[in-house]
Amino acid sequence: MTRLQEVQTKHRAVCDLMGRTGLDAVILTQRWNFAWYTAGGQNYVNHASDTGVASLVVAADRAVCVTSNIEGQRIAKEELDGTGIEVVPCNWWDGNATARAFQDALAGRRAAADVRVAGLPSEVSLLPADFDKLRLHLLPAEIDRFRRIGRLAGQALEWACQNFSPGGTEYELAGLVSHAMWSRQLKPHVVLVAGDDRLDLWRHPVASSQPIRRRAMAVVCAEQGGLIASATRIFSFGQPESTWHDRQRAICQVDAAMMDATRPGRTLGDVFTAAQQAYERVGYPDGWQHHHQGGPTGYRTREGRATPGSRMAILANQAFAWNPSLVAAKSEDTILVDSAGIEVITATGHWPVVQVQIGGKTVERPDILIR
């Protein structure tokens, strides 16, 4: 499948949704929707922003990209080449020009947008929640890209953990992880680091200036072309204390149970129930209460979360990143799911694993690396 063919496939999906919802056009500005529709195009400059600097106006007969004259040529050449999408640049200082560009592209059509941006006609509504479902089922071309991204993300994360020197700070480990990602053409969407005592305290540890002397955890969400692969690795300088190591092996069993429960036709609520039961089996019945357990992923770090009773369906050809945790222990990789089973795309084969027997098969989950 060429890039143009992928865009055409997604165009048909959008047109089908418009037909079901009574719309004639949609406007896509959120970075995950822009990347999805364009087969990997990026419309943002600020990495911290969910809203890009370019908007797609998609109607049945065409799609155009409205942006500023600052971005127009670059986006046309570097982000939309081969997509067949026309770029309409507007002078950055002229808000009226942007409004006219939207009006011309919409031509009075009934339209909805994923987010309101300057220049949109007031009658444009917000997209129905059903639009988000279009991103969940991955096309073969997306799966191929995701496999490559996952492999690179795992390599970057593990290289940094294997090459970090004791006594360096959490900031330095975060920098090493980020360097490893950038050098592999991955964008650090999220980098979390905790060392020593902070590893016991926080489930979402933003890096600090604290030196790391005994142990550490590093977490990444690595992006390329809009797709995001997530993984966590934990390492120890010297033999880990037995209670800590036991917790890591216990959480690997929870993660394996969640993976085994992730099957097309089931729901996120089913996976959550499997997690609760696994926490109970390994001796931590309330362990799930201290951090969310993850969920479907792809063009967002999480497209949803497993919660009690969630009816969100699991699809074939969908990506997930489960992340069960206990104190100083966590298991996380990105997986692809189809009717044949699961595929861990962030595993490299160069990290110690815990082998968990479940459902008549062996599931390998990341153990503590002892250095």
XYZ file of C-alpha atoms in Angstrom, residues 3-365:
363
model
C 1.018 6.453 1.094
C -1.563 7.828 -1.326
C -3.539 4.584 -1.162
C -3.490 4.739 2.640
C -4.760 8.332 2.600
C -7.474 7.351 0.136
C -8.545 4.489 2.406
C -8.814 6.863 5.348
C -10.648 9.395 3.201
C -13.284 6.758 2.483
C -13.571 6.006 6.210
C -14.125 9.698 6.948
C -16.709 9.975 4.173
C -18.522 6.945 5.557
C -18.651 8.550 9.003
C -19.882 11.823 7.490
C -22.644 9.918 5.751
C -23.729 8.323 9.027
C -23.664 11.586 10.974
C -25.126 14.020 8.436
C -21.896 15.950 7.872
C -20.474 17.263 4.607
C -16.968 18.123 5.857
C -14.666 17.664 8.829
C -11.786 19.840 10.041
C -8.840 18.018 11.651
C -6.283 20.047 13.630
C -5.387 17.802 16.555
C -1.987 16.290 15.917
C -3.138 12.672 16.232
C -5.943 13.127 13.687
C -3.682 14.968 11.239
C -1.043 12.218 11.480
C -3.640 9.470 11.123
C -5.352 10.901 8.039
C -2.106 11.853 6.270
C -0.343 8.524 6.942
C 2.279 10.062 9.176
C 2.300 13.782 8.413
C 3.069 16.116 11.304
C 1.302 19.456 11.783
C 2.826 20.658 15.036
C 5.792 22.793 16.017
C 5.315 22.847 19.786
C 5.815 19.317 21.112
C 3.735 20.162 24.177
C 0.652 21.132 22.164
C -2.131 18.781 21.097
C -3.295 21.321 18.506
C -1.219 21.769 15.372
C -0.435 24.768 13.202
C -2.215 23.350 10.156
C -5.787 22.110 9.671
C -7.188 19.603 7.197
C -10.563 20.332 5.665
C -11.896 17.010 4.390
C -14.946 16.835 2.134
C -16.187 14.083 -0.142
C -14.451 15.478 -3.235
C -11.125 16.626 -1.774
C -8.974 17.501 1.227
C -7.063 20.751 1.672
C -4.645 21.916 4.347
C -5.088 25.435 5.719
C -1.991 26.850 7.413
C 0.170 29.967 7.627
C 2.698 31.173 5.096
C 5.365 30.310 7.691
C 4.537 26.612 7.467
C 2.966 26.202 4.033
C 5.924 25.247 1.856
C 7.555 23.055 4.508
C 4.358 21.142 5.220
C 3.679 20.680 1.505
C 7.191 19.363 0.854
C 8.055 17.473 4.022
C 4.736 16.396 5.554
C 2.197 16.005 2.743
C 4.264 14.982 -0.256
C 2.565 12.099 -2.025
C -0.793 12.527 -0.289
C -2.602 14.552 -2.960
C -3.607 17.134 -0.343
C -3.484 20.758 -1.491
C -1.910 23.297 0.894
C -3.562 26.715 1.245
C -1.138 29.144 2.950
C -2.435 32.304 4.635
C -0.360 35.285 5.773
C 0.361 34.718 9.436
C -0.613 38.282 10.395
C -3.983 38.228 8.599
C -6.646 36.445 10.591
C -9.257 37.376 8.013
C -7.292 35.469 5.358
C -7.471 32.298 7.448
C -11.207 32.761 7.942
C -11.673 33.211 4.188
C -9.603 30.082 3.474
C -11.833 28.020 5.774
C -14.973 29.514 4.231
C -13.736 28.781 0.702
C -12.799 25.203 1.592
C -16.101 24.562 3.344
C -18.252 26.308 0.743
C -21.278 26.314 3.030
C -21.031 22.600 3.877
C -22.291 21.301 7.192
C -19.053 20.724 9.068
C -17.621 19.569 12.378
C -14.118 19.992 13.810
C -12.025 18.031 16.288
C -11.164 21.299 18.050
C -12.130 24.925 17.546
C -9.378 27.082 16.042
C -9.231 30.720 14.994
C -10.958 31.429 11.704
C -13.510 28.601 11.758
C -17.090 29.703 11.037
C -19.174 29.864 14.200
C -21.648 27.285 12.908
C -18.996 24.541 12.790
C -19.768 21.982 15.493
C -17.494 19.523 17.289
C -16.936 16.051 15.881
C -18.890 13.177 17.415
C -16.940 10.835 19.671
C -17.327 8.074 17.082
C -14.632 9.760 15.003
C -11.970 8.584 17.453
C -12.815 4.964 16.637
C -11.477 5.449 13.108
C -7.916 5.532 14.459
C -8.120 2.252 16.368
C -8.049 -0.377 13.610
C -4.585 -0.286 12.059
C -4.050 -0.863 8.359
C -1.267 -3.223 7.221
C 0.957 -0.269 6.307
C 0.462 1.215 9.775
C 1.274 -2.110 11.405
C 4.521 -2.306 9.432
C 5.487 1.212 10.548
C 4.495 0.477 14.136
C 6.651 -2.652 14.256
C 9.668 -0.602 13.176
C 8.889 2.181 15.662
C 8.427 -0.300 18.493
C 11.716 -2.036 17.760
C 13.581 1.279 17.663
C 11.907 2.503 20.855
C 12.896 -0.662 22.709
C 16.455 -0.415 21.428
C 16.742 3.231 22.472
C 15.368 2.660 25.959
C 17.459 -0.414 26.657
C 20.656 1.120 25.250
C 20.300 4.071 27.625
C 19.661 1.828 30.630
C 22.611 -0.396 29.729
C 25.031 2.520 29.250
C 24.093 4.800 32.136
C 26.818 5.198 34.772
C 26.069 5.091 38.520
C 26.221 8.510 40.151
C 24.669 10.323 37.221
C 21.417 12.166 37.835
C 17.894 11.323 36.759
C 18.139 14.268 34.360
C 21.210 12.679 32.801
C 19.459 9.339 32.358
C 16.471 11.129 30.809
C 18.880 12.933 28.503
C 20.557 9.662 27.522
C 17.161 8.128 26.752
C 16.160 11.177 24.716
C 19.459 11.152 22.813
C 18.988 7.483 21.988
C 15.503 8.195 20.659
C 16.434 11.259 18.583
C 19.387 9.377 17.081
C 16.910 6.736 15.892
C 14.577 9.368 14.425
C 12.099 8.988 17.279
C 10.562 11.942 19.098
C 10.481 11.743 22.926
C 6.757 12.152 23.542
C 7.165 11.124 27.201
C 10.310 10.334 29.199
C 9.986 9.422 32.889
C 12.837 8.492 35.213
C 13.052 7.528 38.885
C 16.078 6.327 40.805
C 16.792 4.913 44.246
C 14.243 6.131 46.848
C 12.105 8.043 44.322
C 11.410 4.731 42.616
C 9.435 3.709 45.726
C 7.402 6.915 45.809
C 6.000 7.831 42.415
C 4.204 5.999 39.616
C 4.645 8.946 37.199
C 8.178 10.088 38.082
C 9.181 13.238 36.227
C 13.002 13.294 36.217
C 14.827 15.234 38.930
C 18.376 16.233 39.831
C 18.704 13.283 42.233
C 21.769 11.081 41.637
C 21.154 7.415 40.804
C 23.455 5.052 42.657
C 21.566 1.781 43.185
C 18.629 1.337 40.826
C 16.382 3.125 38.344
C 13.327 2.924 36.134
C 12.997 4.610 32.739
C 9.745 4.990 30.792
C 9.289 6.137 27.207
C 6.516 7.024 24.810
C 8.376 7.312 21.505
C 6.733 8.893 18.467
C 7.413 8.673 14.763
C 4.917 9.683 12.106
C 2.259 10.099 14.791
C 2.420 6.505 16.056
C 3.534 6.159 19.677
C 5.252 3.127 21.222
C 5.480 2.857 25.020
C 7.776 0.765 27.209
C 9.306 0.620 30.702
C 12.601 -0.888 31.830
C 14.094 -1.221 35.335
C 17.729 -1.871 36.211
C 19.887 -2.361 39.295
C 23.553 -1.772 40.037
C 24.268 -5.012 41.858
C 21.935 -7.718 43.051
C 18.427 -6.346 43.736
C 16.905 -6.892 47.155
C 14.683 -9.952 47.150
C 11.406 -8.216 48.100
C 11.814 -5.716 45.258
C 12.686 -8.445 42.763
C 9.689 -10.480 43.939
C 7.389 -7.504 43.252
C 8.763 -7.132 39.731
C 8.154 -10.811 39.006
C 4.671 -10.529 40.495
C 3.754 -7.582 38.300
C 5.030 -9.482 35.276
C 2.384 -12.095 36.041
C -0.300 -9.409 36.116
C 0.897 -8.004 32.797
C 0.937 -11.477 31.224
C -2.637 -12.061 32.411
C -3.727 -8.783 30.833
C -2.032 -9.668 27.568
C -3.684 -13.106 27.570
C -7.080 -11.452 28.075
C -6.539 -9.005 25.199
C -8.430 -10.701 22.414
C -10.676 -9.363 19.645
C -14.313 -9.407 20.700
C -13.582 -8.836 24.368
C -13.718 -5.481 26.148
C -11.389 -3.300 28.188
C -13.568 -4.209 31.168
C -12.738 -7.875 30.595
C -9.021 -7.084 30.650
C -9.448 -5.023 33.799
C -11.181 -7.940 35.502
C -8.295 -10.202 34.489
C -5.891 -7.672 36.005
C -7.798 -7.540 39.283
C -7.806 -11.311 39.521
C -4.081 -11.453 38.786
C -3.271 -8.844 41.435
C -5.245 -10.999 43.878
C -3.350 -14.156 42.879
C 0.079 -12.579 43.381
C -0.829 -11.226 46.822
C -1.601 -7.571 46.076
C -5.419 -7.398 45.849
C -5.492 -3.593 45.987
C -2.463 -3.067 43.747
C -4.531 -1.848 40.790
C -5.847 1.122 42.783
C -2.602 3.135 42.756
C -2.127 3.653 39.026
C -4.131 3.155 35.831
C -3.433 -0.102 34.026
C -3.020 1.227 30.471
C -5.131 0.679 27.387
C -5.289 0.939 23.596
C -2.610 3.048 21.951
C -1.583 4.166 18.476
C -1.770 7.839 17.527
C -2.279 8.782 21.190
C -0.339 7.448 24.155
C -3.632 5.937 25.310
C -6.818 5.928 23.276
C -8.682 4.839 26.392
C -8.054 3.105 29.696
C -9.156 -0.204 31.116
C -11.641 0.558 33.891
C -14.220 -1.532 35.755
C -17.042 -2.450 33.415
C -15.668 -0.617 30.367
C -17.534 -1.731 27.229
C -14.881 -0.442 24.814
C -14.342 -3.296 22.373
C -11.008 -4.871 21.517
C -10.491 -5.010 17.762
C -8.276 -7.087 15.529
C -5.196 -5.213 14.293
C -5.162 -2.875 17.270
C -2.301 -1.744 19.522
C -2.226 -1.760 23.308
C 0.161 -0.712 26.050
C -0.696 -2.206 29.428
C 1.299 -0.854 32.369
C 0.424 -2.594 35.661
C 2.619 -1.555 38.578
C 3.507 -2.076 42.222
C 5.905 -0.163 44.435
C 9.186 0.153 42.458
C 7.915 -2.431 39.967
C 6.273 -2.086 36.574
C 5.801 -4.076 33.376
C 5.069 -2.291 30.098
C 5.500 -2.923 26.392
C 3.501 -2.103 23.284
C 1.672 -5.010 21.682
C -0.250 -5.650 18.480
C -3.347 -7.821 18.687
C -4.976 -9.920 15.992
C -7.022 -13.095 15.794
C -3.837 -15.174 16.033
C -2.697 -13.637 19.313
C -0.376 -10.874 20.454
C 2.961 -9.557 19.237
C 5.245 -7.523 21.517
C 6.760 -4.875 19.254
C 9.014 -3.104 21.805
C 10.887 -6.261 22.864
C 14.449 -6.524 21.536
C 15.575 -9.929 22.763
C 18.461 -8.278 24.633
C 16.879 -7.765 28.049
C 16.353 -10.303 30.857
C 12.799 -11.611 31.008
C 10.411 -13.353 33.350
C 8.729 -16.319 31.682
C 5.093 -16.548 32.734
C 2.999 -19.620 31.945
C -0.580 -18.614 31.206
C -3.336 -19.865 28.943
C -1.211 -22.800 27.823
C 1.613 -20.620 26.515
C 4.694 -18.782 27.714
C 4.605 -14.982 27.890
C 7.910 -13.174 28.370
C 7.894 -9.943 30.394
